[in-house]
Tab-separated table of C-alpha atoms in Angstrom:
chain	number	residue	atom	x	y	z
J	1	MET	CA	0.000	0.000	0.000
J	2	ARG	CA	2.912	2.330	0.537
J	3	ASP	CA	3.628	1.993	-3.196
J	4	ALA	CA	0.232	3.659	-3.666
J	5	ALA	CA	1.254	6.439	-1.214
J	6	PHE	CA	-1.034	5.091	1.525
J	7	LEU	CA	0.762	5.819	4.795
J	8	VAL	CA	-1.145	3.241	6.799
J	9	PRO	CA	0.515	2.169	10.072
J	10	GLU	CA	-0.331	-1.516	9.586
J	11	PRO	CA	-1.882	-3.825	6.954
J	12	PHE	CA	-5.581	-3.194	6.443
J	13	GLN	CA	-7.960	-5.931	7.583
J	14	TRP	CA	-11.728	-6.253	7.281
J	15	ALA	CA	-14.080	-8.419	9.319
J	16	PRO	CA	-17.881	-8.575	9.113
J	17	GLU	CA	-18.259	-8.588	12.882
J	18	HIS	CA	-16.335	-5.317	13.185
J	19	THR	CA	-18.450	-3.749	10.457
J	20	ILE	CA	-21.711	-4.844	12.084
J	21	ALA	CA	-20.511	-3.406	15.395
J	22	TYR	CA	-19.859	-0.065	13.691
J	23	LEU	CA	-23.244	-0.160	11.935
J	24	ASP	CA	-24.905	-0.685	15.322
J	25	ARG	CA	-23.050	2.256	16.861
J	26	ALA	CA	-23.990	4.489	13.928
J	27	GLY	CA	-27.627	3.363	13.775
J	28	ILE	CA	-27.245	1.935	10.251
J	29	ALA	CA	-29.264	-1.145	9.380
J	30	MET	CA	-27.417	-2.553	6.364
J	31	GLN	CA	-24.247	-2.236	4.292
J	32	PHE	CA	-24.097	-3.157	0.611
J	33	LEU	CA	-20.895	-5.064	-0.180
J	34	SER	CA	-19.211	-3.964	-3.408
J	35	ASN	CA	-15.580	-5.064	-3.531
J	36	ILE	CA	-14.180	-5.095	-7.105
J	37	PRO	CA	-10.821	-6.926	-7.384
J	38	LYS	CA	-8.749	-6.588	-10.559
J	39	THR	CA	-8.630	-10.237	-11.689
J	40	ILE	CA	-11.552	-12.453	-12.648
J	41	ASP	CA	-10.667	-15.196	-10.169
J	42	ALA	CA	-10.340	-12.763	-7.276
J	43	LEU	CA	-13.525	-10.979	-8.341
J	44	LYS	CA	-15.550	-14.197	-8.427
J	45	SER	CA	-14.146	-15.278	-5.072
J	46	SER	CA	-15.045	-11.895	-3.604
J	47	ASN	CA	-18.592	-12.175	-4.941
J	48	ASP	CA	-18.880	-15.676	-3.466
J	49	TYR	CA	-17.670	-14.462	-0.077
J	50	ALA	CA	-20.035	-11.502	-0.084
J	51	ALA	CA	-22.958	-13.767	-1.001
J	52	SER	CA	-22.078	-16.033	1.930
J	53	LEU	CA	-22.161	-13.036	4.266
J	54	VAL	CA	-25.589	-12.004	2.987
J	55	GLU	CA	-26.785	-15.553	3.625
J	56	LYS	CA	-25.342	-15.474	7.147
J	57	TYR	CA	-26.444	-11.905	7.973
J	58	PRO	CA	-29.410	-11.288	5.630
J	59	SER	CA	-30.644	-8.171	7.429
J	60	ARG	CA	-27.182	-6.587	7.782
J	61	PHE	CA	-25.577	-6.984	4.348
J	62	GLY	CA	-26.608	-6.631	0.733
J	63	LEU	CA	-24.670	-7.754	-2.328
J	64	LEU	CA	-23.726	-5.606	-5.292
J	65	ALA	CA	-22.018	-8.234	-7.423
J	66	ALA	CA	-18.803	-6.977	-8.988
J	67	LEU	CA	-18.505	-7.199	-12.779
J	68	PRO	CA	-15.254	-7.574	-14.776
J	69	THR	CA	-15.988	-4.905	-17.363
J	70	ASP	CA	-12.742	-5.453	-19.270
J	71	ASN	CA	-14.125	-8.763	-20.604
J	72	VAL	CA	-17.621	-8.777	-22.067
J	73	GLU	CA	-18.018	-12.562	-22.129
J	74	ALA	CA	-16.837	-12.939	-18.519
J	75	CYS	CA	-19.056	-10.039	-17.520
J	76	LEU	CA	-22.165	-11.620	-19.033
J	77	LYS	CA	-21.410	-14.917	-17.310
J	78	GLU	CA	-20.980	-13.180	-13.952
J	79	ILE	CA	-24.281	-11.333	-14.403
J	80	GLU	CA	-26.017	-14.672	-14.968
J	81	ARG	CA	-24.238	-16.233	-11.983
J	82	ALA	CA	-25.069	-13.246	-9.788
J	83	GLU	CA	-28.742	-13.562	-10.640
J	84	GLU	CA	-29.132	-17.329	-10.488
J	85	GLU	CA	-26.620	-18.453	-7.848
J	86	LEU	CA	-25.573	-15.480	-5.739
J	87	LYS	CA	-29.012	-13.814	-5.554
J	88	ALA	CA	-27.360	-10.402	-5.816
J	89	ASP	CA	-29.305	-7.238	-5.038
J	90	GLY	CA	-27.552	-5.273	-7.770
J	91	PHE	CA	-24.190	-4.780	-9.423
J	92	ALA	CA	-20.974	-2.849	-8.835
J	93	VAL	CA	-18.584	-1.657	-11.521
J	94	THR	CA	-15.388	0.360	-11.617
J	95	ALA	CA	-15.266	3.516	-13.729
J	96	ARG	CA	-12.062	2.238	-15.320
J	97	TYR	CA	-11.456	-1.484	-14.911
J	98	ASN	CA	-8.031	-2.609	-16.128
J	99	ASP	CA	-7.928	0.468	-18.386
J	100	VAL	CA	-11.357	-0.156	-19.938
J	101	TYR	CA	-13.769	2.697	-19.246
J	102	LEU	CA	-17.485	2.118	-18.762
J	103	SER	CA	-18.088	4.348	-21.770
J	104	ASP	CA	-16.407	1.828	-24.089
J	105	GLU	CA	-19.062	0.846	-26.611
J	106	SER	CA	-17.831	-2.755	-26.557
J	107	LEU	CA	-19.814	-2.958	-23.284
J	108	ASP	CA	-23.150	-2.395	-25.031
J	109	PRO	CA	-24.047	-6.137	-24.802
J	110	VAL	CA	-23.540	-5.900	-21.034
J	111	TRP	CA	-25.706	-2.801	-20.720
J	112	THR	CA	-28.336	-4.458	-22.939
J	113	VAL	CA	-28.733	-7.339	-20.495
J	114	LEU	CA	-28.762	-5.059	-17.449
J	115	ASN	CA	-31.250	-2.739	-19.141
J	116	LYS	CA	-33.583	-5.690	-19.766
J	117	GLN	CA	-33.290	-6.614	-16.084
J	118	LYS	CA	-33.906	-2.997	-14.982
J	119	ALA	CA	-30.805	-3.472	-12.869
J	120	VAL	CA	-29.291	-1.107	-10.318
J	121	VAL	CA	-25.592	-0.492	-10.996
J	122	PHE	CA	-23.223	1.221	-8.575
J	123	ILE	CA	-20.302	3.042	-10.220
J	124	HIS	CA	-17.178	3.548	-8.125
J	125	PRO	CA	-13.836	4.950	-9.287
J	126	ASP	CA	-10.739	2.763	-9.434
J	127	ALA	CA	-9.738	2.187	-5.824
J	128	TYR	CA	-6.489	0.569	-6.973
J	129	ALA	CA	-5.264	3.434	-9.168
J	130	PRO	CA	-1.660	4.565	-8.701
J	131	PRO	CA	-0.917	7.720	-6.702
J	132	SER	CA	-0.797	11.167	-8.268
J	133	MET	CA	1.802	13.793	-7.323
J	134	GLY	CA	2.773	11.739	-4.295
J	135	ARG	CA	-0.729	11.409	-2.855
J	136	PRO	CA	-3.048	8.377	-2.938
J	137	SER	CA	-5.717	8.452	-5.637
J	138	PRO	CA	-8.681	8.234	-3.191
J	139	LEU	CA	-7.875	11.739	-1.929
J	140	ILE	CA	-9.015	13.663	-5.031
J	141	GLU	CA	-8.163	11.740	-8.224
J	142	VAL	CA	-11.153	9.446	-7.815
J	143	ALA	CA	-13.480	12.439	-8.180
J	144	PHE	CA	-12.035	13.328	-11.580
J	145	GLU	CA	-12.019	9.741	-12.856
J	146	THR	CA	-15.696	9.448	-11.924
J	147	THR	CA	-16.497	12.705	-13.697
J	148	GLN	CA	-14.615	11.854	-16.883
J	149	THR	CA	-16.211	8.416	-17.066
J	150	VAL	CA	-19.795	9.561	-16.558
J	151	VAL	CA	-19.375	12.409	-19.049
J	152	ASP	CA	-17.979	9.980	-21.610
J	153	MET	CA	-20.905	7.612	-20.982
J	154	LEU	CA	-23.197	10.563	-21.664
J	155	TYR	CA	-21.551	11.295	-25.023
J	156	ALA	CA	-21.333	7.580	-25.875
J	157	GLY	CA	-25.123	7.489	-25.650
J	158	THR	CA	-25.099	4.987	-22.788
J	159	PHE	CA	-27.816	6.698	-20.774
J	160	ARG	CA	-29.968	7.263	-23.871
J	161	LYS	CA	-29.682	3.667	-25.114
J	162	PHE	CA	-30.177	2.008	-21.726
J	163	PRO	CA	-32.708	4.115	-19.806
J	164	ASN	CA	-33.935	1.253	-17.612
J	165	ILE	CA	-30.641	0.902	-15.748
J	166	THR	CA	-30.515	2.831	-12.482
J	167	PHE	CA	-27.000	4.131	-11.935
J	168	ILE	CA	-25.736	5.143	-8.490
J	169	ILE	CA	-22.554	7.234	-8.598
J	170	ALA	CA	-20.150	7.203	-5.652
J	171	HIS	CA	-18.978	10.274	-3.720
J	172	CYS	CA	-21.825	12.552	-4.793
J	173	GLY	CA	-20.728	12.093	-8.394
J	174	GLY	CA	-17.189	13.358	-7.822
J	175	ALA	CA	-16.747	16.695	-9.591
J	176	LEU	CA	-19.664	16.045	-11.950
J	177	PRO	CA	-22.352	18.076	-10.136
J	178	VAL	CA	-20.065	21.124	-9.997
J	179	LEU	CA	-19.533	20.848	-13.748
J	180	SER	CA	-23.085	19.829	-14.686
J	181	GLY	CA	-24.149	23.418	-15.345
J	182	ARG	CA	-21.159	23.931	-17.639
J	183	LEU	CA	-21.997	20.696	-19.445
J	184	GLU	CA	-25.579	21.777	-19.936
J	185	LEU	CA	-24.520	25.231	-21.141
J	186	LEU	CA	-21.749	24.192	-23.513
J	187	GLY	CA	-21.985	20.437	-24.008
J	188	ALA	CA	-24.226	20.490	-27.087
J	189	GLU	CA	-22.491	23.389	-28.799
J	190	PRO	CA	-21.249	22.667	-32.363
J	191	TRP	CA	-17.569	22.896	-31.392
J	192	VAL	CA	-17.903	19.921	-29.009
J	193	PRO	CA	-17.495	16.442	-30.582
J	194	ASN	CA	-20.917	14.840	-30.173
J	195	PRO	CA	-21.282	11.729	-32.354
J	196	HIS	CA	-24.663	10.749	-30.908
J	197	LYS	CA	-26.070	14.300	-31.110
J	198	ILE	CA	-26.845	14.470	-27.411
J	199	THR	CA	-29.008	17.535	-26.863
J	200	LYS	CA	-28.897	20.140	-24.134
J	201	GLU	CA	-32.189	18.835	-22.798
J	202	GLU	CA	-30.860	15.279	-22.708
J	203	ILE	CA	-27.789	16.375	-20.778
J	204	ARG	CA	-29.989	17.897	-18.088
J	205	GLU	CA	-32.456	14.992	-18.044
J	206	GLN	CA	-29.908	12.165	-18.106
J	207	LEU	CA	-27.705	13.639	-15.399
J	208	GLY	CA	-30.815	14.290	-13.313
J	209	ARG	CA	-31.769	10.591	-13.509
J	210	LEU	CA	-28.575	9.525	-11.746
J	211	TYR	CA	-28.465	8.658	-8.051
J	212	LEU	CA	-25.574	9.941	-5.945
J	213	ASP	CA	-24.226	8.523	-2.705
J	214	THR	CA	-22.931	10.734	0.095
J	215	ALA	CA	-19.637	8.972	0.886
J	216	ALA	CA	-16.841	11.301	2.010
J	217	THR	CA	-18.404	14.412	0.452
J	218	ALA	CA	-20.446	16.320	3.047
J	219	PRO	CA	-20.993	19.156	3.431
J	220	THR	CA	-19.464	20.729	0.310
J	221	GLY	CA	-20.620	18.008	-2.087
J	222	LEU	CA	-24.320	18.208	-1.256
J	223	ALA	CA	-25.055	21.704	-2.586
J	224	PRO	CA	-23.829	21.050	-6.149
J	225	ALA	CA	-25.392	17.586	-6.062
J	226	LEU	CA	-28.784	19.150	-5.420
J	227	HIS	CA	-28.351	21.406	-8.450
J	228	MET	CA	-28.082	18.246	-10.574
J	229	VAL	CA	-30.480	15.760	-8.918
J	230	ALA	CA	-33.576	15.880	-6.741
J	231	PRO	CA	-33.247	15.179	-2.995
J	232	ASP	CA	-34.802	11.732	-3.413
J	233	HIS	CA	-31.867	10.778	-5.664
J	234	LEU	CA	-29.402	11.095	-2.805
J	235	VAL	CA	-28.581	7.840	-1.001
J	236	TYR	CA	-26.426	7.365	2.056
J	237	GLY	CA	-22.907	6.084	1.464
J	238	ALA	CA	-19.895	5.857	3.763
J	239	ASP	CA	-16.980	4.100	2.005
J	240	CYS	CA	-17.147	1.675	4.925
J	241	GLY	CA	-14.496	-1.027	4.976
J	242	VAL	CA	-11.650	0.549	3.005
J	243	PRO	CA	-8.246	1.877	4.114
J	244	CYS	CA	-9.133	5.510	3.367
J	245	SER	CA	-12.056	5.488	5.842
J	246	THR	CA	-12.041	5.330	9.613
J	247	GLU	CA	-14.935	5.313	12.026
J	248	GLU	CA	-14.061	8.920	12.884
J	249	THR	CA	-14.174	10.135	9.270
J	250	MET	CA	-17.334	8.168	8.465
J	251	GLU	CA	-19.091	9.547	11.527
J	252	GLU	CA	-17.982	13.109	10.802
J	253	ASN	CA	-19.365	12.792	7.271
J	254	ARG	CA	-22.613	11.201	8.480
J	255	MET	CA	-23.221	13.934	11.031
J	256	LYS	CA	-22.599	16.620	8.418
J	257	VAL	CA	-25.143	14.987	6.126
J	258	LEU	CA	-27.692	15.034	8.946
J	259	ALA	CA	-26.867	18.655	9.787
J	260	TYR	CA	-26.939	19.986	6.207
J	261	THR	CA	-29.197	23.035	6.169
J	262	GLY	CA	-29.803	22.991	2.411
J	263	LEU	CA	-32.335	20.193	2.885
J	264	SER	CA	-35.433	19.916	4.996
J	265	THR	CA	-35.310	17.650	8.030
J	266	GLU	CA	-37.551	15.216	6.188
J	267	ASP	CA	-35.265	15.115	3.132
J	268	ARG	CA	-32.121	14.729	5.261
J	269	GLU	CA	-33.590	11.803	7.149
J	270	ALA	CA	-34.834	10.243	3.891
J	271	ILE	CA	-31.266	9.993	2.542
J	272	GLY	CA	-30.831	6.881	4.661
J	273	ARG	CA	-34.021	5.305	3.289
J	274	ASN	CA	-34.094	6.358	-0.374
J	275	VAL	CA	-32.045	3.328	-1.327
J	276	LEU	CA	-34.790	0.939	-0.185
J	277	ARG	CA	-36.852	1.815	-3.266
J	278	LEU	CA	-33.987	0.659	-5.461
J	279	PHE	CA	-33.336	-2.662	-3.740
J	280	PRO	CA	-36.681	-4.278	-2.851
J	281	LYS	CA	-35.120	-7.674	-2.053
J	282	ALA	CA	-32.808	-6.089	0.512
J	283	ALA	CA	-35.662	-4.008	1.883
J	284	GLY	CA	-37.633	-7.219	2.342
J	285	ARG	CA	-34.811	-8.780	4.326
J	286	LEU	CA	-34.795	-5.812	6.689
J	287	GLU	CA	-38.419	-6.564	7.499
J	288	MET	CA	-37.824	-10.250	8.271
C-alpha cells in the first residue's frame, strides 16, 4: 500500500463482525458489499464471499455483485451467476477497470442485459489506481475519474440507449455536479465532438436521472449535487471497509449529512431510506 502512497501504520484488515458493530453504533441497518478486485478469479471469489455473508447476515448486508468490465463474455457470465446463484441485489462496476472505461461501446451487450433486467448499478472509481503527485488516488483523483467516465458515458449514448438501468454514482458524483451546469450550457455546442447528437435537454435529463451517494463528500458536495439531482436521488454512502475510511471520518461525514441546512429535516432523514426503493429484495430482508 505504501507503493500507492497510503501511509497506513499496519496492513488493512476487514471483518464482518467489526463492520456490524460499527453499523450498530452508527444506527445503520445494512451495508451493501461492493468489492471489485482486478482479476476475474479474485472478483468471483469476492462475490462468493459476499454472497455467503448475505446468507449469514441477511438483514445486515446486501450484495452488489462486482462485474469484470474489461471482458464482455466474462461479464455476461458473472451477471447470470449473480442472478441465479448469488441472488445479488444489484451490481458494482469500476469507472475504469483494467484500463477499460465504462463508456467503451464494446460494453453495449452488457448494458443491454442489465437494461432488460432494470438493474441497479453502482459506479465507483478505481480504488487501486496509482498515486498522483505523491498522494493516494482516493484523496481527489477518484473524483475526476468518476467525472470523466460519466461524461464519456453521456456522449457515448449509454444513458440514452439504456434508460432502464438505475446508476448510483459514488462520492456525490465526484466533480460532476459542480460541472453539470457547464456541461448543460456548452456540451451540445457545435464545437464539441458529439457523435450521438446528445441535446442540451438530454444532458440535463440524463444527469438528473442519476443517483448519488454521500460517501466522504459532506458538506461541500451536497449543494452542487442538489443542483443536478432531486433530494430523493441522494442515497447514504460511507466508504465503509476501506483503508481511506475510519470510524471517525465516516461519523464526521454522516453527522454533516444530517446537519446539512440545504435540505429539509424530512429530506435529510430520507437519505438513509431512499435506497430501499432501489433494492426491494434487501428491503424485504430488513423486514424479516
